[in-house]
Structures are given as C-alpha cells and as structure tokens.
Amino acid sequence: MSELSGSVSAAVRSVSARRAWLTPWPAAVVTAMAVVLTGCSSEQVSADKCESVTAPLSDIPTRTDQEPKMRLPVPEGWERSTKMDSENIRFAIRNQGLAADGFTPNAVVTLQKVASGIGKPEQILDAQNQQLAKKLKVTDMNSTPAQVCGAPAMSTSYTAPEVKVSPKIPPIPPRKATSLGVVYNAGDVTYVATVTVQSVKADNPTYVKDADTILKGFQLLPAG
C-alpha cells in the first residue's frame, strides 16, 4: 500500500500543477487491487450490446494484443488532451468552452490489469469505490449496477472535495463526478476499465447532455 499511496500522492501533485484542466486521480488508479476476480468473458461481450449515441467515437489505442478495444464518444466542443496519458490513464478529453472557476470539465479513461482468480466483478468495483472514498475523501457517493457492451459495470456518482494546492494558487473547487467502472476477462487476465467525467458546474445543460453521451456510449469490446 505504501507504493500505491506514493503513486496517488505524486498523481495529485501532478494534477494540481495543471490548473488549466485539473483532474483528480481516477478511481481505478487508487484501487488497492486487494481482491482478484473473474470478469465477464469475451464471449458475453459484443458490439450489438453497446449503447448507441450520436457523437462520433474515438478509438483508444491499445498497448498489447490482449487488451480490450475501447471507444469513447467525443461530443461537439470536446478535444483530446494527452497531458495525463500514462500506463493507467489511456485517454482524456476536455471542453474548454465549459470551463468555470478555473476548472475545465473532462473525461478520463483508465485501464488496469489484474490476475484472474476467484471472486465476482462486484468485489473489485466495490473495492474501487472504497479506495476512492478513502484516498480522495469524496462524499455523496451513490452507486448503481450497469453494463457496458454486455460486461458487468457499476456507475458511481460523488462529490470530490476542494483541494488546496498552495498559498499562491487558488484551490481546486469541489467537483461533481461520475465514474463508470467495467470488468472484462480475457483468458488468464482480467481488466478493469473506468471512464470518469467531472465538472464544477455539473448542472450546466450542455455538460449534463455531453456527460450522459460519454458515459452511455463508452464501448469496451474483445481484442482483435
């Protein structure tokens, strides 16, 4: 856990330095990964089970032949950002036109790999939420079961608290966020993908519509 905590702290510092679009470390990255599980096999996941949206879909690059294919809707006004790309953070978009109080609404996709074993997808998704609450001190957390292209998923909304960066930099204001976690099994490897959208003005009609499109239209499909 000490290595994980150090990674989380480093991530928060990195994010705080980029006030142009400040993004708290996504839920999947702060998960302890203390439980192993069996996810949804590739036979159960298919494109005909994905939700359709009108926004164009961007393919998220994979790094191995075994990783699932992921696609993210990009509504009008949103643009790709690579500032936070890393081993875990695979894709991010933002909408500068909706920026408020020094914060730019964004959507971040993460992907993590864990060894397959006994257990259920709900265990890892519950653990993910527990770590999110513990590490980032989020409040108003509410989770509901979901599916993404036939894979088991969980949608979680919460409020992230204000973050004080330094006396010379205004604090990051509280943010409303929704994370969609998905579990996918690829043989001897289980993947956990998460897409998180957040804004300080979560009641903005355009943001509400765009966030719903991004979450609803997110796709996770078998490799190949």
mmCIF file with all atom_site columns, C-alpha atoms in Angstrom:
data_model
loop_
_atom_site.group_PDB
_atom_site.id
_atom_site.type_symbol
_atom_site.label_atom_id
_atom_site.label_alt_id
_atom_site.label_comp_id
_atom_site.label_asym_id
_atom_site.label_entity_id
_atom_site.label_seq_id
_atom_site.pdbx_PDB_ins_code
_atom_site.Cartn_x
_atom_site.Cartn_y
_atom_site.Cartn_z
_atom_site.occupancy
_atom_site.B_iso_or_equiv
_atom_site.pdbx_formal_charge
_atom_site.auth_seq_id
_atom_site.auth_comp_id
_atom_site.auth_asym_id
_atom_site.auth_atom_id
_atom_site.pdbx_PDB_model_num
ATOM 1   C CA . MET A 1 1   ? 0.000   0.000   0.000   1.00 0.00 ? 1   MET A CA 1
ATOM 2   C CA . SER A 1 2   ? 2.930   2.386   0.578   1.00 0.00 ? 2   SER A CA 1
ATOM 3   C CA . GLU A 1 3   ? 3.887   2.255   -3.103  1.00 0.00 ? 3   GLU A CA 1
ATOM 4   C CA . LEU A 1 4   ? 0.262   2.857   -4.094  1.00 0.00 ? 4   LEU A CA 1
ATOM 5   C CA . SER A 1 5   ? -0.027  5.780   -1.697  1.00 0.00 ? 5   SER A CA 1
ATOM 6   C CA . GLY A 1 6   ? 3.118   7.296   -3.135  1.00 0.00 ? 6   GLY A CA 1
ATOM 7   C CA . SER A 1 7   ? 1.750   6.974   -6.647  1.00 0.00 ? 7   SER A CA 1
ATOM 8   C CA . VAL A 1 8   ? -1.506  8.616   -5.623  1.00 0.00 ? 8   VAL A CA 1
ATOM 9   C CA . SER A 1 9   ? 0.327   11.495  -3.953  1.00 0.00 ? 9   SER A CA 1
ATOM 10  C CA . ALA A 1 10  ? 2.514   12.012  -6.994  1.00 0.00 ? 10  ALA A CA 1
ATOM 11  C CA . ALA A 1 11  ? -0.522  11.997  -9.210  1.00 0.00 ? 11  ALA A CA 1
ATOM 12  C CA . VAL A 1 12  ? -2.317  14.590  -7.109  1.00 0.00 ? 12  VAL A CA 1
ATOM 13  C CA . ARG A 1 13  ? 0.748   16.852  -7.214  1.00 0.00 ? 13  ARG A CA 1
ATOM 14  C CA . SER A 1 14  ? 1.000   16.438  -10.979 1.00 0.00 ? 14  SER A CA 1
ATOM 15  C CA . VAL A 1 15  ? -2.668  17.245  -11.424 1.00 0.00 ? 15  VAL A CA 1
ATOM 16  C CA . SER A 1 16  ? -2.517  20.265  -9.150  1.00 0.00 ? 16  SER A CA 1
ATOM 17  C CA . ALA A 1 17  ? 0.240   21.767  -11.248 1.00 0.00 ? 17  ALA A CA 1
ATOM 18  C CA . ARG A 1 18  ? -2.051  21.885  -14.269 1.00 0.00 ? 18  ARG A CA 1
ATOM 19  C CA . ARG A 1 19  ? -4.809  24.253  -13.250 1.00 0.00 ? 19  ARG A CA 1
ATOM 20  C CA . ALA A 1 20  ? -5.870  24.698  -16.870 1.00 0.00 ? 20  ALA A CA 1
ATOM 21  C CA . TRP A 1 21  ? -7.656  21.368  -16.517 1.00 0.00 ? 21  TRP A CA 1
ATOM 22  C CA . LEU A 1 22  ? -7.193  19.832  -13.106 1.00 0.00 ? 22  LEU A CA 1
ATOM 23  C CA . THR A 1 23  ? -8.129  16.150  -12.937 1.00 0.00 ? 23  THR A CA 1
ATOM 24  C CA . PRO A 1 24  ? -8.145  14.200  -9.653  1.00 0.00 ? 24  PRO A CA 1
ATOM 25  C CA . TRP A 1 25  ? -6.648  10.727  -10.000 1.00 0.00 ? 25  TRP A CA 1
ATOM 26  C CA . PRO A 1 26  ? -9.399  8.441   -11.381 1.00 0.00 ? 26  PRO A CA 1
ATOM 27  C CA . ALA A 1 27  ? -10.964 5.803   -9.180  1.00 0.00 ? 27  ALA A CA 1
ATOM 28  C CA . ALA A 1 28  ? -9.277  2.856   -10.861 1.00 0.00 ? 28  ALA A CA 1
ATOM 29  C CA . VAL A 1 29  ? -5.818  4.249   -10.164 1.00 0.00 ? 29  VAL A CA 1
ATOM 30  C CA . VAL A 1 30  ? -6.332  4.473   -6.393  1.00 0.00 ? 30  VAL A CA 1
ATOM 31  C CA . THR A 1 31  ? -7.773  0.975   -6.106  1.00 0.00 ? 31  THR A CA 1
ATOM 32  C CA . ALA A 1 32  ? -5.706  -1.295  -3.876  1.00 0.00 ? 32  ALA A CA 1
ATOM 33  C CA . MET A 1 33  ? -6.432  -4.293  -6.108  1.00 0.00 ? 33  MET A CA 1
ATOM 34  C CA . ALA A 1 34  ? -6.581  -6.438  -2.987  1.00 0.00 ? 34  ALA A CA 1
ATOM 35  C CA . VAL A 1 35  ? -9.155  -8.816  -4.442  1.00 0.00 ? 35  VAL A CA 1
ATOM 36  C CA . VAL A 1 36  ? -8.928  -10.907 -7.571  1.00 0.00 ? 36  VAL A CA 1
ATOM 37  C CA . LEU A 1 37  ? -11.929 -11.853 -9.598  1.00 0.00 ? 37  LEU A CA 1
ATOM 38  C CA . THR A 1 38  ? -13.378 -13.479 -12.640 1.00 0.00 ? 38  THR A CA 1
ATOM 39  C CA . GLY A 1 39  ? -14.898 -10.968 -15.003 1.00 0.00 ? 39  GLY A CA 1
ATOM 40  C CA . CYS A 1 40  ? -17.141 -11.185 -17.994 1.00 0.00 ? 40  CYS A CA 1
ATOM 41  C CA . SER A 1 41  ? -15.673 -13.419 -20.695 1.00 0.00 ? 41  SER A CA 1
ATOM 42  C CA . SER A 1 42  ? -15.176 -12.162 -24.234 1.00 0.00 ? 42  SER A CA 1
ATOM 43  C CA . GLU A 1 43  ? -17.994 -14.453 -25.441 1.00 0.00 ? 43  GLU A CA 1
ATOM 44  C CA . GLN A 1 44  ? -20.501 -12.391 -23.446 1.00 0.00 ? 44  GLN A CA 1
ATOM 45  C CA . VAL A 1 45  ? -19.271 -9.021  -24.712 1.00 0.00 ? 45  VAL A CA 1
ATOM 46  C CA . SER A 1 46  ? -20.281 -7.876  -28.195 1.00 0.00 ? 46  SER A CA 1
ATOM 47  C CA . ALA A 1 47  ? -20.878 -4.725  -30.209 1.00 0.00 ? 47  ALA A CA 1
ATOM 48  C CA . ASP A 1 48  ? -24.595 -5.398  -30.548 1.00 0.00 ? 48  ASP A CA 1
ATOM 49  C CA . LYS A 1 49  ? -24.907 -4.984  -26.774 1.00 0.00 ? 49  LYS A CA 1
ATOM 50  C CA . CYS A 1 50  ? -23.336 -1.495  -26.809 1.00 0.00 ? 50  CYS A CA 1
ATOM 51  C CA . GLU A 1 51  ? -25.476 1.622   -26.424 1.00 0.00 ? 51  GLU A CA 1
ATOM 52  C CA . SER A 1 52  ? -25.768 3.861   -29.487 1.00 0.00 ? 52  SER A CA 1
ATOM 53  C CA . VAL A 1 53  ? -25.070 7.607   -29.324 1.00 0.00 ? 53  VAL A CA 1
ATOM 54  C CA . THR A 1 54  ? -24.941 10.320  -31.973 1.00 0.00 ? 54  THR A CA 1
ATOM 55  C CA . ALA A 1 55  ? -21.474 11.634  -31.045 1.00 0.00 ? 55  ALA A CA 1
ATOM 56  C CA . PRO A 1 56  ? -18.514 10.261  -33.028 1.00 0.00 ? 56  PRO A CA 1
ATOM 57  C CA . LEU A 1 57  ? -16.461 7.544   -31.333 1.00 0.00 ? 57  LEU A CA 1
ATOM 58  C CA . SER A 1 58  ? -12.694 7.768   -30.872 1.00 0.00 ? 58  SER A CA 1
ATOM 59  C CA . ASP A 1 59  ? -10.690 4.546   -30.713 1.00 0.00 ? 59  ASP A CA 1
ATOM 60  C CA . ILE A 1 60  ? -8.469  4.342   -27.646 1.00 0.00 ? 60  ILE A CA 1
ATOM 61  C CA . PRO A 1 61  ? -5.054  2.885   -28.574 1.00 0.00 ? 61  PRO A CA 1
ATOM 62  C CA . THR A 1 62  ? -4.218  -0.499  -27.035 1.00 0.00 ? 62  THR A CA 1
ATOM 63  C CA . ARG A 1 63  ? -0.755  -1.499  -25.857 1.00 0.00 ? 63  ARG A CA 1
ATOM 64  C CA . THR A 1 64  ? -0.988  -5.282  -26.185 1.00 0.00 ? 64  THR A CA 1
ATOM 65  C CA . ASP A 1 65  ? -2.895  -7.706  -28.404 1.00 0.00 ? 65  ASP A CA 1
ATOM 66  C CA . GLN A 1 66  ? -4.782  -8.949  -25.335 1.00 0.00 ? 66  GLN A CA 1
ATOM 67  C CA . GLU A 1 67  ? -6.195  -5.629  -24.171 1.00 0.00 ? 67  GLU A CA 1
ATOM 68  C CA . PRO A 1 68  ? -9.861  -4.935  -24.908 1.00 0.00 ? 68  PRO A CA 1
ATOM 69  C CA . LYS A 1 69  ? -10.780 -2.399  -27.544 1.00 0.00 ? 69  LYS A CA 1
ATOM 70  C CA . MET A 1 70  ? -12.220 0.769   -26.043 1.00 0.00 ? 70  MET A CA 1
ATOM 71  C CA . ARG A 1 71  ? -14.042 3.614   -27.739 1.00 0.00 ? 71  ARG A CA 1
ATOM 72  C CA . LEU A 1 72  ? -15.138 6.921   -26.247 1.00 0.00 ? 72  LEU A CA 1
ATOM 73  C CA . PRO A 1 73  ? -17.775 9.310   -27.614 1.00 0.00 ? 73  PRO A CA 1
ATOM 74  C CA . VAL A 1 74  ? -16.406 12.805  -28.257 1.00 0.00 ? 74  VAL A CA 1
ATOM 75  C CA . PRO A 1 75  ? -19.286 15.329  -28.261 1.00 0.00 ? 75  PRO A CA 1
ATOM 76  C CA . GLU A 1 76  ? -19.000 18.627  -30.113 1.00 0.00 ? 76  GLU A CA 1
ATOM 77  C CA . GLY A 1 77  ? -16.704 21.062  -28.305 1.00 0.00 ? 77  GLY A CA 1
ATOM 78  C CA . TRP A 1 78  ? -14.619 18.372  -26.599 1.00 0.00 ? 78  TRP A CA 1
ATOM 79  C CA . GLU A 1 79  ? -10.992 17.837  -27.564 1.00 0.00 ? 79  GLU A CA 1
ATOM 80  C CA . ARG A 1 80  ? -8.288  15.277  -26.922 1.00 0.00 ? 80  ARG A CA 1
ATOM 81  C CA . SER A 1 81  ? -5.710  16.008  -24.226 1.00 0.00 ? 81  SER A CA 1
ATOM 82  C CA . THR A 1 82  ? -2.558  13.951  -23.706 1.00 0.00 ? 82  THR A CA 1
ATOM 83  C CA . LYS A 1 83  ? -1.211  15.739  -20.609 1.00 0.00 ? 83  LYS A CA 1
ATOM 84  C CA . MET A 1 84  ? -2.142  12.932  -18.236 1.00 0.00 ? 84  MET A CA 1
ATOM 85  C CA . ASP A 1 85  ? -1.513  9.930   -20.511 1.00 0.00 ? 85  ASP A CA 1
ATOM 86  C CA . SER A 1 86  ? 0.303   7.130   -18.679 1.00 0.00 ? 86  SER A CA 1
ATOM 87  C CA . GLU A 1 87  ? 0.297   3.370   -18.201 1.00 0.00 ? 87  GLU A CA 1
ATOM 88  C CA . ASN A 1 88  ? -3.049  3.622   -16.414 1.00 0.00 ? 88  ASN A CA 1
ATOM 89  C CA . ILE A 1 89  ? -4.576  6.751   -17.935 1.00 0.00 ? 89  ILE A CA 1
ATOM 90  C CA . ARG A 1 90  ? -5.225  5.813   -21.553 1.00 0.00 ? 90  ARG A CA 1
ATOM 91  C CA . PHE A 1 91  ? -7.357  8.620   -22.919 1.00 0.00 ? 91  PHE A CA 1
ATOM 92  C CA . ALA A 1 92  ? -8.740  12.000  -21.902 1.00 0.00 ? 92  ALA A CA 1
ATOM 93  C CA . ILE A 1 93  ? -10.898 14.707  -23.432 1.00 0.00 ? 93  ILE A CA 1
ATOM 94  C CA . ARG A 1 94  ? -11.914 18.138  -22.181 1.00 0.00 ? 94  ARG A CA 1
ATOM 95  C CA . ASN A 1 95  ? -14.233 21.009  -23.064 1.00 0.00 ? 95  ASN A CA 1
ATOM 96  C CA . GLN A 1 96  ? -12.564 24.387  -22.595 1.00 0.00 ? 96  GLN A CA 1
ATOM 97  C CA . GLY A 1 97  ? -15.787 26.144  -23.552 1.00 0.00 ? 97  GLY A CA 1
ATOM 98  C CA . LEU A 1 98  ? -17.433 24.825  -20.374 1.00 0.00 ? 98  LEU A CA 1
ATOM 99  C CA . ALA A 1 99  ? -14.592 25.876  -18.048 1.00 0.00 ? 99  ALA A CA 1
ATOM 100 C CA . ALA A 1 100 ? -15.655 27.590  -14.818 1.00 0.00 ? 100 ALA A CA 1
ATOM 101 C CA . ASP A 1 101 ? -13.860 28.663  -11.644 1.00 0.00 ? 101 ASP A CA 1
ATOM 102 C CA . GLY A 1 102 ? -10.506 27.655  -13.120 1.00 0.00 ? 102 GLY A CA 1
ATOM 103 C CA . PHE A 1 103 ? -11.619 24.084  -13.842 1.00 0.00 ? 103 PHE A CA 1
ATOM 104 C CA . THR A 1 104 ? -12.195 22.527  -17.257 1.00 0.00 ? 104 THR A CA 1
ATOM 105 C CA . PRO A 1 105 ? -14.745 19.678  -17.452 1.00 0.00 ? 105 PRO A CA 1
ATOM 106 C CA . ASN A 1 106 ? -13.058 16.489  -18.580 1.00 0.00 ? 106 ASN A CA 1
ATOM 107 C CA . ALA A 1 107 ? -13.491 12.781  -19.171 1.00 0.00 ? 107 ALA A CA 1
ATOM 108 C CA . VAL A 1 108 ? -10.690 10.347  -18.353 1.00 0.00 ? 108 VAL A CA 1
ATOM 109 C CA . VAL A 1 109 ? -10.396 6.672   -19.295 1.00 0.00 ? 109 VAL A CA 1
ATOM 110 C CA . THR A 1 110 ? -8.187  4.317   -17.291 1.00 0.00 ? 110 THR A CA 1
ATOM 111 C CA . LEU A 1 111 ? -7.318  0.658   -17.792 1.00 0.00 ? 111 LEU A CA 1
ATOM 112 C CA . GLN A 1 112 ? -5.733  -1.683  -15.264 1.00 0.00 ? 112 GLN A CA 1
ATOM 113 C CA . LYS A 1 113 ? -4.845  -5.360  -15.414 1.00 0.00 ? 113 LYS A CA 1
ATOM 114 C CA . VAL A 1 114 ? -5.230  -7.831  -12.548 1.00 0.00 ? 114 VAL A CA 1
ATOM 115 C CA . ALA A 1 115 ? -4.696  -11.583 -12.378 1.00 0.00 ? 115 ALA A CA 1
ATOM 116 C CA . SER A 1 116 ? -7.838  -13.636 -12.852 1.00 0.00 ? 116 SER A CA 1
ATOM 117 C CA . GLY A 1 117 ? -8.977  -15.743 -9.921  1.00 0.00 ? 117 GLY A CA 1
ATOM 118 C CA . ILE A 1 118 ? -11.930 -16.460 -7.704  1.00 0.00 ? 118 ILE A CA 1
ATOM 119 C CA . GLY A 1 119 ? -14.457 -13.778 -6.881  1.00 0.00 ? 119 GLY A CA 1
ATOM 120 C CA . LYS A 1 120 ? -17.011 -11.592 -8.598  1.00 0.00 ? 120 LYS A CA 1
ATOM 121 C CA . PRO A 1 121 ? -16.783 -8.361  -10.618 1.00 0.00 ? 121 PRO A CA 1
ATOM 122 C CA . GLU A 1 122 ? -18.799 -6.561  -7.940  1.00 0.00 ? 122 GLU A CA 1
ATOM 123 C CA . GLN A 1 123 ? -15.957 -7.127  -5.465  1.00 0.00 ? 123 GLN A CA 1
ATOM 124 C CA . ILE A 1 124 ? -13.380 -5.179  -7.440  1.00 0.00 ? 124 ILE A CA 1
ATOM 125 C CA . LEU A 1 125 ? -15.828 -2.409  -8.267  1.00 0.00 ? 125 LEU A CA 1
ATOM 126 C CA . ASP A 1 126 ? -16.878 -2.101  -4.618  1.00 0.00 ? 126 ASP A CA 1
ATOM 127 C CA . ALA A 1 127 ? -13.222 -2.069  -3.558  1.00 0.00 ? 127 ALA A CA 1
ATOM 128 C CA . GLN A 1 128 ? -12.557 0.627   -6.138  1.00 0.00 ? 128 GLN A CA 1
ATOM 129 C CA . ASN A 1 129 ? -15.242 2.825   -4.600  1.00 0.00 ? 129 ASN A CA 1
ATOM 130 C CA . GLN A 1 130 ? -13.973 2.189   -1.085  1.00 0.00 ? 130 GLN A CA 1
ATOM 131 C CA . GLN A 1 131 ? -10.480 3.269   -2.079  1.00 0.00 ? 131 GLN A CA 1
ATOM 132 C CA . LEU A 1 132 ? -11.865 6.317   -3.849  1.00 0.00 ? 132 LEU A CA 1
ATOM 133 C CA . ALA A 1 133 ? -13.696 7.405   -0.711  1.00 0.00 ? 133 ALA A CA 1
ATOM 134 C CA . LYS A 1 134 ? -10.644 6.748   1.452   1.00 0.00 ? 134 LYS A CA 1
ATOM 135 C CA . LYS A 1 135 ? -7.965  8.339   -0.720  1.00 0.00 ? 135 LYS A CA 1
ATOM 136 C CA . LEU A 1 136 ? -9.831  11.333  -2.117  1.00 0.00 ? 136 LEU A CA 1
ATOM 137 C CA . LYS A 1 137 ? -12.329 11.867  0.742   1.00 0.00 ? 137 LYS A CA 1
ATOM 138 C CA . VAL A 1 138 ? -15.270 12.010  -1.627  1.00 0.00 ? 138 VAL A CA 1
ATOM 139 C CA . THR A 1 139 ? -18.821 12.425  -0.343  1.00 0.00 ? 139 THR A CA 1
ATOM 140 C CA . ASP A 1 140 ? -22.383 11.887  -1.577  1.00 0.00 ? 140 ASP A CA 1
ATOM 141 C CA . MET A 1 141 ? -21.350 8.586   -3.159  1.00 0.00 ? 141 MET A CA 1
ATOM 142 C CA . ASN A 1 142 ? -24.108 6.666   -4.895  1.00 0.00 ? 142 ASN A CA 1
ATOM 143 C CA . SER A 1 143 ? -23.608 3.509   -6.983  1.00 0.00 ? 143 SER A CA 1
ATOM 144 C CA . THR A 1 144 ? -25.859 1.531   -9.299  1.00 0.00 ? 144 THR A CA 1
ATOM 145 C CA . PRO A 1 145 ? -25.195 -1.680  -11.291 1.00 0.00 ? 145 PRO A CA 1
ATOM 146 C CA . ALA A 1 146 ? -24.708 -1.240  -15.031 1.00 0.00 ? 146 ALA A CA 1
ATOM 147 C CA . GLN A 1 147 ? -23.483 -2.980  -18.165 1.00 0.00 ? 147 GLN A CA 1
ATOM 148 C CA . VAL A 1 148 ? -21.146 -1.896  -20.950 1.00 0.00 ? 148 VAL A CA 1
ATOM 149 C CA . CYS A 1 149 ? -21.493 -3.887  -24.165 1.00 0.00 ? 149 CYS A CA 1
ATOM 150 C CA . GLY A 1 150 ? -22.522 -6.892  -22.063 1.00 0.00 ? 150 GLY A CA 1
ATOM 151 C CA . ALA A 1 151 ? -19.719 -6.585  -19.500 1.00 0.00 ? 151 ALA A CA 1
ATOM 152 C CA . PRO A 1 152 ? -20.585 -6.081  -15.802 1.00 0.00 ? 152 PRO A CA 1
ATOM 153 C CA . ALA A 1 153 ? -20.182 -2.486  -14.699 1.00 0.00 ? 153 ALA A CA 1
ATOM 154 C CA . MET A 1 154 ? -21.007 -0.031  -11.942 1.00 0.00 ? 154 MET A CA 1
ATOM 155 C CA . SER A 1 155 ? -21.902 3.662   -12.233 1.00 0.00 ? 155 SER A CA 1
ATOM 156 C CA . THR A 1 156 ? -20.869 5.783   -9.250  1.00 0.00 ? 156 THR A CA 1
ATOM 157 C CA . SER A 1 157 ? -21.555 9.476   -8.691  1.00 0.00 ? 157 SER A CA 1
ATOM 158 C CA . TYR A 1 158 ? -19.856 11.504  -5.962  1.00 0.00 ? 158 TYR A CA 1
ATOM 159 C CA . THR A 1 159 ? -18.597 14.917  -4.887  1.00 0.00 ? 159 THR A CA 1
ATOM 160 C CA . ALA A 1 160 ? -14.838 15.454  -4.754  1.00 0.00 ? 160 ALA A CA 1
ATOM 161 C CA . PRO A 1 161 ? -13.756 17.983  -2.102  1.00 0.00 ? 161 PRO A CA 1
ATOM 162 C CA . GLU A 1 162 ? -11.870 21.232  -2.559  1.00 0.00 ? 162 GLU A CA 1
ATOM 163 C CA . VAL A 1 163 ? -8.132  20.730  -2.952  1.00 0.00 ? 163 VAL A CA 1
ATOM 164 C CA . LYS A 1 164 ? -5.737  23.376  -1.643  1.00 0.00 ? 164 LYS A CA 1
ATOM 165 C CA . VAL A 1 165 ? -2.659  23.449  -3.832  1.00 0.00 ? 165 VAL A CA 1
ATOM 166 C CA . SER A 1 166 ? -0.520  26.249  -2.377  1.00 0.00 ? 166 SER A CA 1
ATOM 167 C CA . PRO A 1 167 ? -0.921  29.777  -0.974  1.00 0.00 ? 167 PRO A CA 1
ATOM 168 C CA . LYS A 1 168 ? -0.080  31.198  -4.406  1.00 0.00 ? 168 LYS A CA 1
ATOM 169 C CA . ILE A 1 169 ? -2.563  29.065  -6.351  1.00 0.00 ? 169 ILE A CA 1
ATOM 170 C CA . PRO A 1 170 ? -6.338  29.235  -5.842  1.00 0.00 ? 170 PRO A CA 1
ATOM 171 C CA . PRO A 1 171 ? -7.781  25.968  -4.536  1.00 0.00 ? 171 PRO A CA 1
ATOM 172 C CA . ILE A 1 172 ? -9.356  23.447  -6.861  1.00 0.00 ? 172 ILE A CA 1
ATOM 173 C CA . PRO A 1 173 ? -13.093 23.807  -6.199  1.00 0.00 ? 173 PRO A CA 1
ATOM 174 C CA . PRO A 1 174 ? -15.370 20.893  -5.266  1.00 0.00 ? 174 PRO A CA 1
ATOM 175 C CA . ARG A 1 175 ? -16.382 18.846  -8.287  1.00 0.00 ? 175 ARG A CA 1
ATOM 176 C CA . LYS A 1 176 ? -19.283 16.593  -9.164  1.00 0.00 ? 176 LYS A CA 1
ATOM 177 C CA . ALA A 1 177 ? -18.137 13.411  -10.858 1.00 0.00 ? 177 ALA A CA 1
ATOM 178 C CA . THR A 1 178 ? -19.497 10.170  -12.229 1.00 0.00 ? 178 THR A CA 1
ATOM 179 C CA . SER A 1 179 ? -17.331 7.093   -12.780 1.00 0.00 ? 179 SER A CA 1
ATOM 180 C CA . LEU A 1 180 ? -18.314 4.070   -14.841 1.00 0.00 ? 180 LEU A CA 1
ATOM 181 C CA . GLY A 1 181 ? -16.231 1.020   -13.921 1.00 0.00 ? 181 GLY A CA 1
ATOM 182 C CA . VAL A 1 182 ? -16.230 -2.061  -16.173 1.00 0.00 ? 182 VAL A CA 1
ATOM 183 C CA . VAL A 1 183 ? -14.786 -5.543  -15.585 1.00 0.00 ? 183 VAL A CA 1
ATOM 184 C CA . TYR A 1 184 ? -13.615 -7.641  -18.544 1.00 0.00 ? 184 TYR A CA 1
ATOM 185 C CA . ASN A 1 185 ? -11.976 -11.068 -18.574 1.00 0.00 ? 185 ASN A CA 1
ATOM 186 C CA . ALA A 1 186 ? -9.525  -12.016 -21.327 1.00 0.00 ? 186 ALA A CA 1
ATOM 187 C CA . GLY A 1 187 ? -8.423  -15.565 -20.598 1.00 0.00 ? 187 GLY A CA 1
ATOM 188 C CA . ASP A 1 188 ? -5.911  -15.516 -17.765 1.00 0.00 ? 188 ASP A CA 1
ATOM 189 C CA . VAL A 1 189 ? -6.082  -11.740 -17.356 1.00 0.00 ? 189 VAL A CA 1
ATOM 190 C CA . THR A 1 190 ? -8.833  -9.506  -16.011 1.00 0.00 ? 190 THR A CA 1
ATOM 191 C CA . TYR A 1 191 ? -9.073  -5.842  -16.982 1.00 0.00 ? 191 TYR A CA 1
ATOM 192 C CA . VAL A 1 192 ? -10.806 -3.027  -15.123 1.00 0.00 ? 192 VAL A CA 1
ATOM 193 C CA . ALA A 1 193 ? -11.665 -0.013  -17.276 1.00 0.00 ? 193 ALA A CA 1
ATOM 194 C CA . THR A 1 194 ? -13.035 3.215   -15.845 1.00 0.00 ? 194 THR A CA 1
ATOM 195 C CA . VAL A 1 195 ? -14.338 6.364   -17.523 1.00 0.00 ? 195 VAL A CA 1
ATOM 196 C CA . THR A 1 196 ? -14.797 9.372   -15.227 1.00 0.00 ? 196 THR A CA 1
ATOM 197 C CA . VAL A 1 197 ? -16.483 12.665  -16.111 1.00 0.00 ? 197 VAL A CA 1
ATOM 198 C CA . GLN A 1 198 ? -16.393 15.682  -13.807 1.00 0.00 ? 198 GLN A CA 1
ATOM 199 C CA . SER A 1 199 ? -17.210 19.381  -13.589 1.00 0.00 ? 199 SER A CA 1
ATOM 200 C CA . VAL A 1 200 ? -17.649 22.137  -11.018 1.00 0.00 ? 200 VAL A CA 1
ATOM 201 C CA . LYS A 1 201 ? -20.829 23.172  -12.840 1.00 0.00 ? 201 LYS A CA 1
ATOM 202 C CA . ALA A 1 202 ? -22.443 19.772  -13.189 1.00 0.00 ? 202 ALA A CA 1
ATOM 203 C CA . ASP A 1 203 ? -25.887 21.339  -13.695 1.00 0.00 ? 203 ASP A CA 1
ATOM 204 C CA . ASN A 1 204 ? -24.846 23.092  -16.917 1.00 0.00 ? 204 ASN A CA 1
ATOM 205 C CA . PRO A 1 205 ? -27.300 21.737  -19.543 1.00 0.00 ? 205 PRO A CA 1
ATOM 206 C CA . THR A 1 206 ? -24.605 21.198  -22.155 1.00 0.00 ? 206 THR A CA 1
ATOM 207 C CA . TYR A 1 207 ? -22.373 19.377  -19.691 1.00 0.00 ? 207 TYR A CA 1
ATOM 208 C CA . VAL A 1 208 ? -25.266 17.214  -18.490 1.00 0.00 ? 208 VAL A CA 1
ATOM 209 C CA . LYS A 1 209 ? -26.054 16.169  -22.062 1.00 0.00 ? 209 LYS A CA 1
ATOM 210 C CA . ASP A 1 210 ? -22.426 15.603  -23.012 1.00 0.00 ? 210 ASP A CA 1
ATOM 211 C CA . ALA A 1 211 ? -21.573 13.669  -19.850 1.00 0.00 ? 211 ALA A CA 1
ATOM 212 C CA . ASP A 1 212 ? -24.543 11.382  -20.415 1.00 0.00 ? 212 ASP A CA 1
ATOM 213 C CA . THR A 1 213 ? -23.439 10.786  -24.002 1.00 0.00 ? 213 THR A CA 1
ATOM 214 C CA . ILE A 1 214 ? -19.865 9.987   -22.961 1.00 0.00 ? 214 ILE A CA 1
ATOM 215 C CA . LEU A 1 215 ? -20.898 7.517   -20.277 1.00 0.00 ? 215 LEU A CA 1
ATOM 216 C CA . LYS A 1 216 ? -23.735 5.928   -22.224 1.00 0.00 ? 216 LYS A CA 1
ATOM 217 C CA . GLY A 1 217 ? -21.717 5.486   -25.406 1.00 0.00 ? 217 GLY A CA 1
ATOM 218 C CA . PHE A 1 218 ? -18.448 4.218   -23.893 1.00 0.00 ? 218 PHE A CA 1
ATOM 219 C CA . GLN A 1 219 ? -17.552 0.895   -25.507 1.00 0.00 ? 219 GLN A CA 1
ATOM 220 C CA . LEU A 1 220 ? -15.392 -1.998  -24.356 1.00 0.00 ? 220 LEU A CA 1
ATOM 221 C CA . LEU A 1 221 ? -15.046 -4.919  -26.781 1.00 0.00 ? 221 LEU A CA 1
ATOM 222 C CA . PRO A 1 222 ? -12.893 -8.030  -27.243 1.00 0.00 ? 222 PRO A CA 1
ATOM 223 C CA . ALA A 1 223 ? -9.429  -7.581  -28.700 1.00 0.00 ? 223 ALA A CA 1
ATOM 224 C CA . GLY A 1 224 ? -8.898  -8.184  -32.375 1.00 0.00 ? 224 GLY A CA 1
#
